[in-house]
Amino acid sequence: MSRVSPAAGAVMAQRSALATAFFTWVMQRQIAGSFNALRIARPGLPELPANTPLVVYSNHPAWWDPALYIVLAGQLFADRDSYGPMDAAALDQYRILRRVGIFGIDTEGYRGAARFLRVAEGLLASPDRMLWVTAQGAFADPRARPLTLRPGLARLLARVPNAVAVPLAIEYPFWQEKQPEALCRFGTPIAANQASAEALTTALTEQMDRLADSAMMRSPDDFDTLIAGRAGVGGVYDLGRRVKAALQGRAFDARHDQTPPR
């Protein structure tokens, strides 16, 4: 097992379980208020080996990705301590994120890459920790191909041979409601000794393609709903519908799509 580097130790010392729980609650409310729903494509979370450090890596479609990580970590991986890298300049503007396991790196140049490897390797020295990485390194449309991942992820996994990588595809499409959907799809875990740059890219591309197909079908039945947000248009637009429901003696359903589920 790798020795925890002083840099990794400093990141761990700044993380607070209380702050993480509070921030997770805040982000859950933010997602519920800003999205129609947070959904995970079926079959859901894959079976993962126990006592193994995990690296969840995803595409990077929007600003919401770190918030999504925090919520997924809190709801699906509550038994693990989660960490993740962030551009150091951006982190300086949101210092509170250090309390939830976010550490700063210089996204350009050798020194930034070296710090990422040093900190991440130290964090993954324990099997009850996990890392969340936007592997593209910069915002990119989820339908753009070919996919390009930063080389640091494959290098990290080569240094942590007992780790497992888990691809995660993310999209934020609009369906029938006023607010967008937050859609995710987990892929098959990849053992570190098989996690070449090509294998990581291929696995994530496959999950992104499958998620895109599901997103275009616009069927909630293809997903498990992790968080249900507020449906409907709101304001005066829903007033008439509310009055009509009351006159008919039925409960008001704010969903724009009234099609019964399959």
GROMACS .gro file of N, CA and C in nm, residues 58-67 69 86-87 90 94 107-108 134-144 146-150 170 172 208:
model
  108
   58SER      N    1  -1.548   1.085  -1.546
   58SER     CA    2  -1.662   1.119  -1.631
   58SER      C    3  -1.624   1.220  -1.739
   59ASN      N    4  -1.718   1.239  -1.830
   59ASN     CA    5  -1.707   1.353  -1.922
   59ASN      C    6  -1.739   1.480  -1.844
   60HIS      N    7  -1.727   1.595  -1.909
   60HIS     CA    8  -1.738   1.723  -1.836
   60HIS      C    9  -1.829   1.819  -1.913
   61PRO      N   10  -1.962   1.793  -1.912
   61PRO     CA   11  -2.051   1.876  -1.994
   61PRO      C   12  -2.086   2.012  -1.937
   62ALA      N   13  -2.076   2.031  -1.804
   62ALA     CA   14  -2.127   2.157  -1.748
   62ALA      C   15  -2.070   2.187  -1.611
   63TRP      N   16  -2.099   2.309  -1.566
   63TRP     CA   17  -2.059   2.357  -1.434
   63TRP      C   18  -2.115   2.271  -1.323
   64TRP      N   19  -2.226   2.204  -1.347
   64TRP     CA   20  -2.295   2.126  -1.245
   64TRP      C   21  -2.222   1.998  -1.206
   65ASP      N   22  -2.123   1.955  -1.282
   65ASP     CA   23  -2.062   1.823  -1.260
   65ASP      C   24  -2.010   1.802  -1.117
   66PRO      N   25  -1.933   1.896  -1.057
   66PRO     CA   26  -1.887   1.873  -0.919
   66PRO      C   27  -2.003   1.862  -0.820
   67ALA      N   28  -2.109   1.941  -0.839
   67ALA     CA   29  -2.226   1.930  -0.751
   67ALA      C   30  -2.289   1.793  -0.765
   69TYR      N   31  -2.133   1.519  -0.851
   69TYR     CA   32  -2.043   1.427  -0.782
   69TYR      C   33  -2.074   1.422  -0.632
   86MET      N   34  -0.959   2.007  -0.865
   86MET     CA   35  -1.025   2.124  -0.924
   86MET      C   36  -0.917   2.225  -0.960
   87ASP      N   37  -0.941   2.301  -1.064
   87ASP     CA   38  -0.847   2.405  -1.102
   87ASP      C   39  -0.817   2.495  -0.982
   90ALA      N   40  -0.979   2.839  -0.966
   90ALA     CA   41  -1.122   2.834  -0.938
   90ALA      C   42  -1.147   2.800  -0.792
   94TYR      N   43  -1.372   2.944  -0.423
   94TYR     CA   44  -1.469   2.864  -0.347
   94TYR      C   45  -1.393   2.781  -0.243
  107THR      N   46  -0.394   2.317  -1.385
  107THR     CA   47  -0.437   2.230  -1.496
  107THR      C   48  -0.344   2.234  -1.616
  108GLU      N   49  -0.247   2.323  -1.614
  108GLU     CA   50  -0.151   2.331  -1.724
  108GLU      C   51  -0.009   2.311  -1.671
  134THR      N   52  -1.324   1.474  -1.351
  134THR     CA   53  -1.374   1.513  -1.484
  134THR      C   54  -1.259   1.491  -1.581
  135ALA      N   55  -1.258   1.375  -1.642
  135ALA     CA   56  -1.139   1.329  -1.714
  135ALA      C   57  -1.107   1.409  -1.839
  136GLN      N   58  -1.204   1.483  -1.893
  136GLN     CA   59  -1.176   1.565  -2.011
  136GLN      C   60  -1.096   1.689  -1.975
  137GLY      N   61  -1.107   1.733  -1.852
  137GLY     CA   62  -1.029   1.847  -1.807
  137GLY      C   63  -1.088   1.983  -1.842
  138ALA      N   64  -1.179   1.988  -1.937
  138ALA     CA   65  -1.242   2.113  -1.978
  138ALA      C   66  -1.384   2.081  -2.026
  139PHE      N   67  -1.471   2.183  -2.024
  139PHE     CA   68  -1.608   2.163  -2.067
  139PHE      C   69  -1.612   2.114  -2.212
  140ALA      N   70  -1.701   2.018  -2.238
  140ALA     CA   71  -1.715   1.966  -2.374
  140ALA      C   72  -1.858   1.915  -2.393
  141ASP      N   73  -1.911   1.933  -2.513
  141ASP     CA   74  -2.045   1.884  -2.542
  141ASP      C   75  -2.048   1.732  -2.529
  142PRO      N   76  -2.151   1.675  -2.465
  142PRO     CA   77  -2.154   1.529  -2.444
  142PRO      C   78  -2.170   1.448  -2.572
  143ARG      N   79  -2.208   1.512  -2.682
  143ARG     CA   80  -2.223   1.438  -2.808
  143ARG      C   81  -2.101   1.451  -2.899
  144ALA      N   82  -2.002   1.532  -2.861
  144ALA     CA   83  -1.883   1.552  -2.945
  144ALA      C   84  -1.797   1.426  -2.945
  146PRO      N   85  -1.432   1.254  -3.166
  146PRO     CA   86  -1.393   1.155  -3.066
  146PRO      C   87  -1.371   1.217  -2.928
  147LEU      N   88  -1.381   1.135  -2.826
  147LEU     CA   89  -1.360   1.178  -2.688
  147LEU      C   90  -1.210   1.188  -2.661
  148THR      N   91  -1.172   1.292  -2.591
  148THR     CA   92  -1.031   1.310  -2.555
  148THR      C   93  -1.020   1.324  -2.403
  149LEU      N   94  -0.941   1.236  -2.340
  149LEU     CA   95  -0.921   1.240  -2.196
  149LEU      C   96  -0.779   1.286  -2.164
  150ARG      N   97  -0.765   1.354  -2.052
  150ARG     CA   98  -0.632   1.394  -2.007
  150ARG      C   99  -0.551   1.269  -1.972
  170ILE      N  100  -2.250   1.165  -1.829
  170ILE     CA  101  -2.340   1.268  -1.775
  170ILE      C  102  -2.397   1.350  -1.889
  172TYR      N  103  -2.728   1.676  -1.948
  172TYR     CA  104  -2.832   1.761  -1.888
  172TYR      C  105  -2.932   1.806  -1.996
  208MET      N  106  -2.137   0.703  -2.279
  208MET     CA  107  -2.193   0.829  -2.328
  208MET      C  108  -2.286   0.805  -2.446
   0.00000   0.00000   0.00000
